[in-house]
Short mmCIF file of C-alpha atoms and ligand atoms in Angstrom, two decimals:
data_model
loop_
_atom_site.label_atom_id
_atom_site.label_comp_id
_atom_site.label_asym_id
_atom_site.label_seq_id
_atom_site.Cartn_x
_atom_site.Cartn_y
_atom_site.Cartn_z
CA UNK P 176 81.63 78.39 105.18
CA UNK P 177 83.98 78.03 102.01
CA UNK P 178 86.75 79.99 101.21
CA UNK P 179 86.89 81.95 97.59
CA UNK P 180 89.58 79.15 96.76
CA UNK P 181 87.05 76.57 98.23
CA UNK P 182 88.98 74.28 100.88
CA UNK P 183 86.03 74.55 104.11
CA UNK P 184 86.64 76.80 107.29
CA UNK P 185 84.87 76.52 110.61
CA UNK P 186 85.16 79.67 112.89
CA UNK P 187 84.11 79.83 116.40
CA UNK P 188 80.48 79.89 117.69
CA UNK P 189 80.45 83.85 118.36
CA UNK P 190 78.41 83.65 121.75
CA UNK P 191 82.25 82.23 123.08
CA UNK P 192 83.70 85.33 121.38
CA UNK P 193 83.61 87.68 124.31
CA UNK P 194 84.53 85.58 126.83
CA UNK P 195 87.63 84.78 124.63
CA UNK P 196 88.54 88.10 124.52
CA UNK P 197 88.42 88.91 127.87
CA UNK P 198 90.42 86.58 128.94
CA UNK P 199 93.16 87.76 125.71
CA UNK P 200 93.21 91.41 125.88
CA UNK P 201 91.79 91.85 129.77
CA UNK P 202 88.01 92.90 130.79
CA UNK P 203 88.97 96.86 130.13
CA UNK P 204 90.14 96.56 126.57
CA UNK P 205 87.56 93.89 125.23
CA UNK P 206 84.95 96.05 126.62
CA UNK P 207 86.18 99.03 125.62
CA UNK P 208 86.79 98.07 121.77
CA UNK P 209 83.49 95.61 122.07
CA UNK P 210 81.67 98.92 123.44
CA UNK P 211 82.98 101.72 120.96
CA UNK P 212 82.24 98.93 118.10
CA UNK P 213 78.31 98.56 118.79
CA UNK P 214 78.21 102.47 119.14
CA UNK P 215 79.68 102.68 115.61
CA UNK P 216 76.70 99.89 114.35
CA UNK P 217 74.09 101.71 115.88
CA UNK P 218 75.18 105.19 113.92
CA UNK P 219 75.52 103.58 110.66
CA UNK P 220 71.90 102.25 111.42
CA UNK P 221 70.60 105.69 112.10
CA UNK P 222 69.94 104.95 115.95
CA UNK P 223 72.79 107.21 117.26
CA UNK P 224 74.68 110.43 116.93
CA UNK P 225 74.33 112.23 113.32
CA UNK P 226 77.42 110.52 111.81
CA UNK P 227 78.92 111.81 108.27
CA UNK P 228 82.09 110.31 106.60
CA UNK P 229 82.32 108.49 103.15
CA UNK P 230 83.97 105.96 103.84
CA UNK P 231 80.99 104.86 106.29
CA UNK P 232 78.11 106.09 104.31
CA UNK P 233 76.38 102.90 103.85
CA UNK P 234 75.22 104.44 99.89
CA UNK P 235 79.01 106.25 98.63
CA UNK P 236 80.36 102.89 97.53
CA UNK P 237 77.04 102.90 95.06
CA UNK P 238 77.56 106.71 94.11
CA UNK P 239 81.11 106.34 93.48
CA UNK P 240 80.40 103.26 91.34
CA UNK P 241 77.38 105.00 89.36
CA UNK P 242 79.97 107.58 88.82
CA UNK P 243 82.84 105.33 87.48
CA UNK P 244 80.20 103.33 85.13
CA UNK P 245 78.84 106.47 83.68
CA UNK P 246 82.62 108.16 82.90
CA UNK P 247 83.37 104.43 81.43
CA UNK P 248 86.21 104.05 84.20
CA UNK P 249 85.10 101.50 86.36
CA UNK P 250 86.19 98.03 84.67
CA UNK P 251 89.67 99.55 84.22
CA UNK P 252 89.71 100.70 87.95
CA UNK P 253 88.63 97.68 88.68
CA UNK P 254 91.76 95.98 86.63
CA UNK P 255 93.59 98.36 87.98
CA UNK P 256 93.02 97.61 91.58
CA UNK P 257 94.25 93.53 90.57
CA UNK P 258 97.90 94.57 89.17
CA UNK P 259 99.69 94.25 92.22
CA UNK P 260 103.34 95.91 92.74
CA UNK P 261 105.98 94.19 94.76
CA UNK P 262 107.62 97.31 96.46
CA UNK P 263 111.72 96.92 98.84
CA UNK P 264 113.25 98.87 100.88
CA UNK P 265 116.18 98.93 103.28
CA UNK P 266 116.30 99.44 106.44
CA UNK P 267 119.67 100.66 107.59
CA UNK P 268 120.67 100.97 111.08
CA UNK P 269 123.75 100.78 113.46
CA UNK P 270 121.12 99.38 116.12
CA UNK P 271 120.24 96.31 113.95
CA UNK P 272 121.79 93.49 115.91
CA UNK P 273 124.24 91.88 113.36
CA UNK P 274 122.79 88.77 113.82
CA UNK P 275 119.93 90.58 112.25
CA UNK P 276 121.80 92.14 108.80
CA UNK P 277 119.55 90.64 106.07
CA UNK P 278 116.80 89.78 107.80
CA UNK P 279 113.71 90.56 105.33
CA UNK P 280 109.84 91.35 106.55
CA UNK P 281 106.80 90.95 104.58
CA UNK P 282 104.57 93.44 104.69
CA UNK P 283 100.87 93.30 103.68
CA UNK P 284 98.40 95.60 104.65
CA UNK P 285 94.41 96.60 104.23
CA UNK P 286 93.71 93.63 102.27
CA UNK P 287 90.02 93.87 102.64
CA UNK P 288 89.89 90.49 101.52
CA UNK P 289 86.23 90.07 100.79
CA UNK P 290 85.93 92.96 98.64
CA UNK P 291 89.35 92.25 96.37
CA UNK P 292 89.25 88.31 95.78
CA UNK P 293 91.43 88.99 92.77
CA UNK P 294 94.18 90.94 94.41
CA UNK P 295 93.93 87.98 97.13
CA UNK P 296 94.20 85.25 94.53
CA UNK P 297 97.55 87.46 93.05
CA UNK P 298 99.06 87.34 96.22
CA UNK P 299 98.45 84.01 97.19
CA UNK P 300 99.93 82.87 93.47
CA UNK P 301 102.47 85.15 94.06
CA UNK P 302 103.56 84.09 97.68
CA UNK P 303 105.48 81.03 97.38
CA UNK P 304 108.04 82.60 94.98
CA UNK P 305 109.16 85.41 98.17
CA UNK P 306 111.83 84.91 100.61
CA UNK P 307 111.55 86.29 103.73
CA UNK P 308 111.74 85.62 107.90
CA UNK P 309 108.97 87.10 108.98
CA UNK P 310 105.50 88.75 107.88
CA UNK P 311 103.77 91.34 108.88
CA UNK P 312 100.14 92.56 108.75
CA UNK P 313 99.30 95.98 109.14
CA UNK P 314 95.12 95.99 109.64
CA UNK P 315 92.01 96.42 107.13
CA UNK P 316 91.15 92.45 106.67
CA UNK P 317 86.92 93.77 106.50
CA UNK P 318 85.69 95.28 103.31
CA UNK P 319 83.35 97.48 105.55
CA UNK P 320 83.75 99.07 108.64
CA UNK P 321 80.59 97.07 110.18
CA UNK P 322 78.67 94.23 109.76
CA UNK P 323 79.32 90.30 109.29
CA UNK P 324 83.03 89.30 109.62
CA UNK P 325 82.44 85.88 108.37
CA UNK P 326 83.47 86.36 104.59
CA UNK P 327 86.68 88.59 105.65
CA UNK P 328 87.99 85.72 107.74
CA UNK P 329 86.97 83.20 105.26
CA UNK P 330 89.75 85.18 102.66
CA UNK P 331 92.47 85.24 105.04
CA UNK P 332 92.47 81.47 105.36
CA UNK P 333 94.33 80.73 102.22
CA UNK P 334 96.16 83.36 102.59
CA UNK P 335 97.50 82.64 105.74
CA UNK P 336 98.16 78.74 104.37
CA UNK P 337 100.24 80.71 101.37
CA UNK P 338 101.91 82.75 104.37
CA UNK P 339 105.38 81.11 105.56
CA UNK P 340 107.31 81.55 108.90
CA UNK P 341 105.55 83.32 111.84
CA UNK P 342 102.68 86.32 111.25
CA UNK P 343 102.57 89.01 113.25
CA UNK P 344 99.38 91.60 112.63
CA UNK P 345 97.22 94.08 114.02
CA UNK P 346 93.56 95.58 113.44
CA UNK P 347 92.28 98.53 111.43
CA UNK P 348 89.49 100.61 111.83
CA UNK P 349 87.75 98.68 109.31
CA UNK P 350 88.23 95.40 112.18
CA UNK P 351 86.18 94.29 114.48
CA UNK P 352 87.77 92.99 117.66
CA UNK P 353 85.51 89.70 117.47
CA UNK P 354 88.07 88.76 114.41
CA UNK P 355 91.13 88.00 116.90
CA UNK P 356 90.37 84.55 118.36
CA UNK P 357 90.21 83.18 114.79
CA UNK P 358 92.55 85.06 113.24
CA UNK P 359 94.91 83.64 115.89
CA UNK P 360 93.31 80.12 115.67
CA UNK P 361 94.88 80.05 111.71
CA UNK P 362 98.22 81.21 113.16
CA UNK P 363 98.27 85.03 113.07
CA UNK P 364 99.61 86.18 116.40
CA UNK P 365 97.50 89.44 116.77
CA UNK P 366 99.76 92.49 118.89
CA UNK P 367 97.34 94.12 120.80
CA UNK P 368 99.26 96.83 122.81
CA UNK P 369 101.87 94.35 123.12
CA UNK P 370 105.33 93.32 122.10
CA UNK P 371 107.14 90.38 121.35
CA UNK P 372 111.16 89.47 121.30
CA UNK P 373 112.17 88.06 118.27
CA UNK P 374 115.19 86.13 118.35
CA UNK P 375 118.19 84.96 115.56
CA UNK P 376 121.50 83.92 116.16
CA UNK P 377 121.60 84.77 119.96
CA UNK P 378 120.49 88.52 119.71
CA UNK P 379 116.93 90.15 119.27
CA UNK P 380 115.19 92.81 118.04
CA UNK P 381 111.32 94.22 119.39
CA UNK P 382 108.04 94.02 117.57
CA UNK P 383 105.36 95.58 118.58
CA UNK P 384 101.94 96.36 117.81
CA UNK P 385 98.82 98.41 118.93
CA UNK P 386 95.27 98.51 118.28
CA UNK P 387 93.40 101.05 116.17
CA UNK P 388 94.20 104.85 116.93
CA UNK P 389 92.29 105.91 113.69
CA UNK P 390 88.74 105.71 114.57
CA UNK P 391 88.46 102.99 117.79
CA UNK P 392 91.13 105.14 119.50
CA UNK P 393 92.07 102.58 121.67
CA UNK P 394 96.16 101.87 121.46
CA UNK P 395 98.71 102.56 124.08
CA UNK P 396 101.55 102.69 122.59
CA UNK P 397 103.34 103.38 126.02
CA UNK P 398 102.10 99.77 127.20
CA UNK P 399 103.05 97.97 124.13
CA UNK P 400 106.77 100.07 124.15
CA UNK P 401 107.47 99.61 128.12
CA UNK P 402 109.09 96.38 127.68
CA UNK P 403 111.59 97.51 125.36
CA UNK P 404 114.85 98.33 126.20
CA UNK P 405 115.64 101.84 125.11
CA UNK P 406 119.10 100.84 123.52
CA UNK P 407 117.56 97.95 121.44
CA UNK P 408 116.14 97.98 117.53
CA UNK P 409 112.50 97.90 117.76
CA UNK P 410 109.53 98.03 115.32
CA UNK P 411 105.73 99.06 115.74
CA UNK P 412 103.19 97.52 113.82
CA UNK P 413 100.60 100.68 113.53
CA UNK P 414 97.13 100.58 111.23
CA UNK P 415 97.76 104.12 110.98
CA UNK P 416 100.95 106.29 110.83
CA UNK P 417 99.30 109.08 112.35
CA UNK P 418 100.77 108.25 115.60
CA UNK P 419 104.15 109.20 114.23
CA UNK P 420 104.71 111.48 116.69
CA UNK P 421 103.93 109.33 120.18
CA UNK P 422 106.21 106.07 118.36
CA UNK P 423 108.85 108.37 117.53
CA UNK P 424 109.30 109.79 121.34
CA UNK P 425 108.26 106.17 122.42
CA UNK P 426 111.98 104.98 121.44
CA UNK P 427 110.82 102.98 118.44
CA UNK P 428 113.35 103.00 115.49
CA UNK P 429 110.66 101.80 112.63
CA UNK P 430 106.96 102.02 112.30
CA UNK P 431 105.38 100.09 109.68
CA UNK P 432 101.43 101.36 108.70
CA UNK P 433 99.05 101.58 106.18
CA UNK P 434 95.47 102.54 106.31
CA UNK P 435 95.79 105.77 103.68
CA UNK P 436 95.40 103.06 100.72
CA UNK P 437 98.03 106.17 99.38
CA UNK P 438 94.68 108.09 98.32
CA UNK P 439 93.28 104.87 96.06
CA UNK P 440 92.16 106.91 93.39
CA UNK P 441 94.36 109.38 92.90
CA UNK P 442 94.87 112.16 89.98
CA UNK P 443 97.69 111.88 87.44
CA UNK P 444 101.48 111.39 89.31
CA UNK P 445 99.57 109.49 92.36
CA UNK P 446 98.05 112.49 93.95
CA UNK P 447 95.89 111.56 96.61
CA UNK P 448 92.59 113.54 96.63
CA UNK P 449 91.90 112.59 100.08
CA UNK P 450 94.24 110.31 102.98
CA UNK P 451 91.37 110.04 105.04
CA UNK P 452 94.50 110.55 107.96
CA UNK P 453 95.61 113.89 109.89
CA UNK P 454 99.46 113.75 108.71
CA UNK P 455 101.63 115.69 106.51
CA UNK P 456 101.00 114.55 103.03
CA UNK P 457 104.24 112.99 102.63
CA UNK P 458 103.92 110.01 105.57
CA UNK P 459 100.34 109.23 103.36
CA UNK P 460 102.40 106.72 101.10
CA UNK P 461 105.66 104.58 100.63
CA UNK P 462 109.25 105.70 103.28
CA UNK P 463 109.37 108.86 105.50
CA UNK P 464 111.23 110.09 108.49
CA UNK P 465 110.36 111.28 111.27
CA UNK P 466 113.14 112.64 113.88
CA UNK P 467 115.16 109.56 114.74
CA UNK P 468 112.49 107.33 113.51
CA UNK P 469 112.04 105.56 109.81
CA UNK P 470 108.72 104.95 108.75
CA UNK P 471 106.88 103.05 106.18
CA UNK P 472 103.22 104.01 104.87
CA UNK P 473 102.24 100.76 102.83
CA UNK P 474 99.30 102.14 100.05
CA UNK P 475 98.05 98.36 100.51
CA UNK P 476 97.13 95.20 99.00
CA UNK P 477 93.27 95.66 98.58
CA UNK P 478 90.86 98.47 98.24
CA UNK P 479 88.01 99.44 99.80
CA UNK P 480 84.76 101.49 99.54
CA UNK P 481 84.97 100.67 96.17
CA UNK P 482 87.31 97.84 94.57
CA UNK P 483 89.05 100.61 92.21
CA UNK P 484 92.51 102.39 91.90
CA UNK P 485 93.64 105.06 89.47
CA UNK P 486 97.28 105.93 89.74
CA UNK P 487 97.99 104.26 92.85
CA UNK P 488 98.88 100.59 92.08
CA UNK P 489 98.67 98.49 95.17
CA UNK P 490 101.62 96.95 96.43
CA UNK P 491 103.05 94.04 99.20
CA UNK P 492 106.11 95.27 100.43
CA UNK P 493 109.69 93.59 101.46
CA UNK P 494 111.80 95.72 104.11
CA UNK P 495 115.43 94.56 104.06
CA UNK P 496 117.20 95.48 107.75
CA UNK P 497 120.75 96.44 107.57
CA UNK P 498 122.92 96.46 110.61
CA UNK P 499 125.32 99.35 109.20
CA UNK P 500 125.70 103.21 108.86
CA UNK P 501 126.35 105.86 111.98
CA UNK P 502 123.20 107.39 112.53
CA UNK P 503 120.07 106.01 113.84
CA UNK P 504 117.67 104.39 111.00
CA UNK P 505 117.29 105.31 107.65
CA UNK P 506 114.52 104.17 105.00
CA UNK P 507 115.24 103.95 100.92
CA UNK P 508 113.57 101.87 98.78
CA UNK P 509 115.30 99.47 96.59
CA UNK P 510 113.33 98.80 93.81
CA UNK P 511 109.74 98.42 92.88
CA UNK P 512 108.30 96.66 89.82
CA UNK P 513 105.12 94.89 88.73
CA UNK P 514 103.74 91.66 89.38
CA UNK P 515 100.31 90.34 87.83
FE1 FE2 X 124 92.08 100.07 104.46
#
C-alpha cells in the first residue's frame, strides 16, 4: 500500500493480528475489545440491536455534506478544517521533579488521518520546526468508526517518520484494536491500561494511558494508575475526558484528551452544538480543572464525519511542565496562533 506522501508501507498479514494481541494486552482484553468491535460491525450492517447515533449513521456524513453544498459552505469548511493552530500551555506544579522544569509534550489528537490528508500534510510540514521531548497521541487515527484500517495506518506512517523522540498514544472509539501491532511496529508505543516511567536527569515522572471509555468501555484506569506512586507527578493519556472524575481520585495530576473535536462545527464564538461526551461543557475544549487535577481537552488535528470546521480551528498542542508554585497543578495557556 502507498502512503498519501507515496514512500511504500507493508502492514502485517491480519490472520497474525489476534494472536499478536493476545499475547500484548492478555486473552481477556483482546477478546473483550476484539468482541465489543464485531458487535459494533454487525449494528452498523443492520444485523444487530437497533443502533442510532450520527456519528455512526453510515448516510449523515452524505446529509451533512448535501447540506453544506446547498448553503455554499462546504469548500470553506473544508479550508477551514486545513488551517491548523499551534495551541501552549503550562503546566505548573510543585510535584514536577526539577529535573523535569521545561520539559515540553506534543500533543496531537483525532487525526483521522485518512479523511484529512491536508491537515496531515500541514503537520508533517510543520513538524520539524517544533521542539519538544516527548509526543503524545490522544486516539481517533480511523476516519470511521468501522471498516478497513488499512488507509488510516497508511497516514500515520509519515507522520510518525516527521515525529521526533519517543511516541506515546492510545485508541479512540473511532480505533480498532487490530491497529496496535503496527502502530507499534512504526514506533508508537501504544498504553493500553498501562504506565510507563519516564526518566531525565535522575528523577521521573508517570505516563499513563487507557483504552477507550467512550463507546468500547473498556479502560481501567485503576490498573494503568496502580504502579504509581501516590507522591509522584503523573499524566494520563485519555481518548476522552469524561473520565475526569475516576483520574482525578486515581491520584493523577494531568489528563490529556480529546475526542469532542471542541464541537467541529460550531456557531459564532466556538459554540459547540453538540460534544458528543457526558461532561460539563467547559472540559469539551482547550484547559480545565478538576479538584486537584489539570486537564487538557485537545479540539484535534483532523475532523471527522465530515472533513469540515466552522469556528473551531483545529489545533496540535505544546504543554510546557513547570516544577514551581504551592499548590498542586495548574493549567494556563500561553499563547495560541496560526499556522498554515
Ligand atoms: Fe475524533
Amino acid at each position: 500500500m502507498k502512503h498519501p506522501f507515496g514512500a511504500a508501507v507493508r502492514f502485517l498479514d491480519p490472520s497474525d493480528i489476534e494472536e499478536r494481541l493476545e499475547k500484548r494486552l492478555g486473552r481477556l482484553h483482546a477478546r473483550q475489545r476484539l468482541g465489543i468491535e464485531m458487535d459494533h460491525e454487525a449494528q452498523i450492517f443492520g444485523q444487530g440491536l437497533n443502533f442510532f447515533h450520527i456519528e455512526n449513521l453510515l448516510f449523515s456524513h452524505t446529509l451533512i455534506e448535501a447540506v453544506l453544498r446547498l448553503a455554499g459552505l462546504y469548500q470553506r469548511g473544508r479550508r477551514n478544517a486545513a488551517k491548523l493552530r499551534l495551541r501552549q500551555n503550562e503546566i505548573v506544579s510543585q510535584r514536577v521533579p526539577r529535573a523535569f522544569d521545561g520539559f515540553r509534550i506534543l500533543h496531537l489528537s483525532d487525526l483521522h488521518t485518512d479523511m484529512n490528508e491536508q491537515a496531515m500534510a500541514c503537520i508533517v510540514d510543520l513538524l520539524p520546526s517544533l521542539e519538544y521531548d516527548l509526543c503524545v497521541l490522544t486516539g481517533d487515527y480511523r476516519g470511521k468508526t468501522f471498516g478497513p484500517f488499512s488507509q488510516s495506518l497508511a497516514g500515520m506512517a509519515p507522520l510518525r517518520e516527521a515525529l521526533k523522540g519517543p511516541v506515546y498514544g492510545v485508541l479512540g472509539n473511532h480505533d480498532t484494536i487490530r491497529m496496535v501491532p503496527d502502530l507499534e511496529r512504526m514506533g508508537i508505543r501504544m498504553l493500553l491500561n498501562e504506565c510507563v516511567v519516564i526518566e531525565r536527569g535522575g528523577q521521573r515522572i508517570h505516563l499513563a494511558g487507557i483504552d477507550d471509555a467512550h463507546y468500547f468501555r473498556v479502560d481501567n484506569i485503576e490498573k494503568a494508575a496502580d504502579p504509581v506512586p501516590l507522591e509522584e507527578f503523573s499524566i494520563l493519556l485519555s481518548h476522552t475526558p469524561e473520565i475526569y472524575r475516576q483520574a482525578a481520585h486515581a491520584g493523577f495530576d494531568l489528563l490529556l484528551s480529546g475526542h469532542t473535536h471542541g464541537g467541529q462545527i460550531c456557531l459564532p464564538g466556538g459554540i459547540p452544538i453538540t460534544l458528543d461526551s457526558i461532561l460539563p461543557r467547559s472540559f469539551g475544549a482547550g484547559a480545565w480543572k478538576y479538584g486537584d487535577m489539570a486537564g487538557y481537552t485537545s479540539v484535534g488535528a483532523g475532523s471527522s464525519v465530515v472533513p469540515v470546521r466552522f469556528n473551531c480551528p483545529p489545533e496540535i498542542t505544546l504543554h510546557d511542565l513547570r516544577s514551581a508554585g504551592k499548590g498542586r497543578t495548574s493549567i494556563r495557556p500561553v499563547s495560541n496562533f496560526d499556522r498554515i
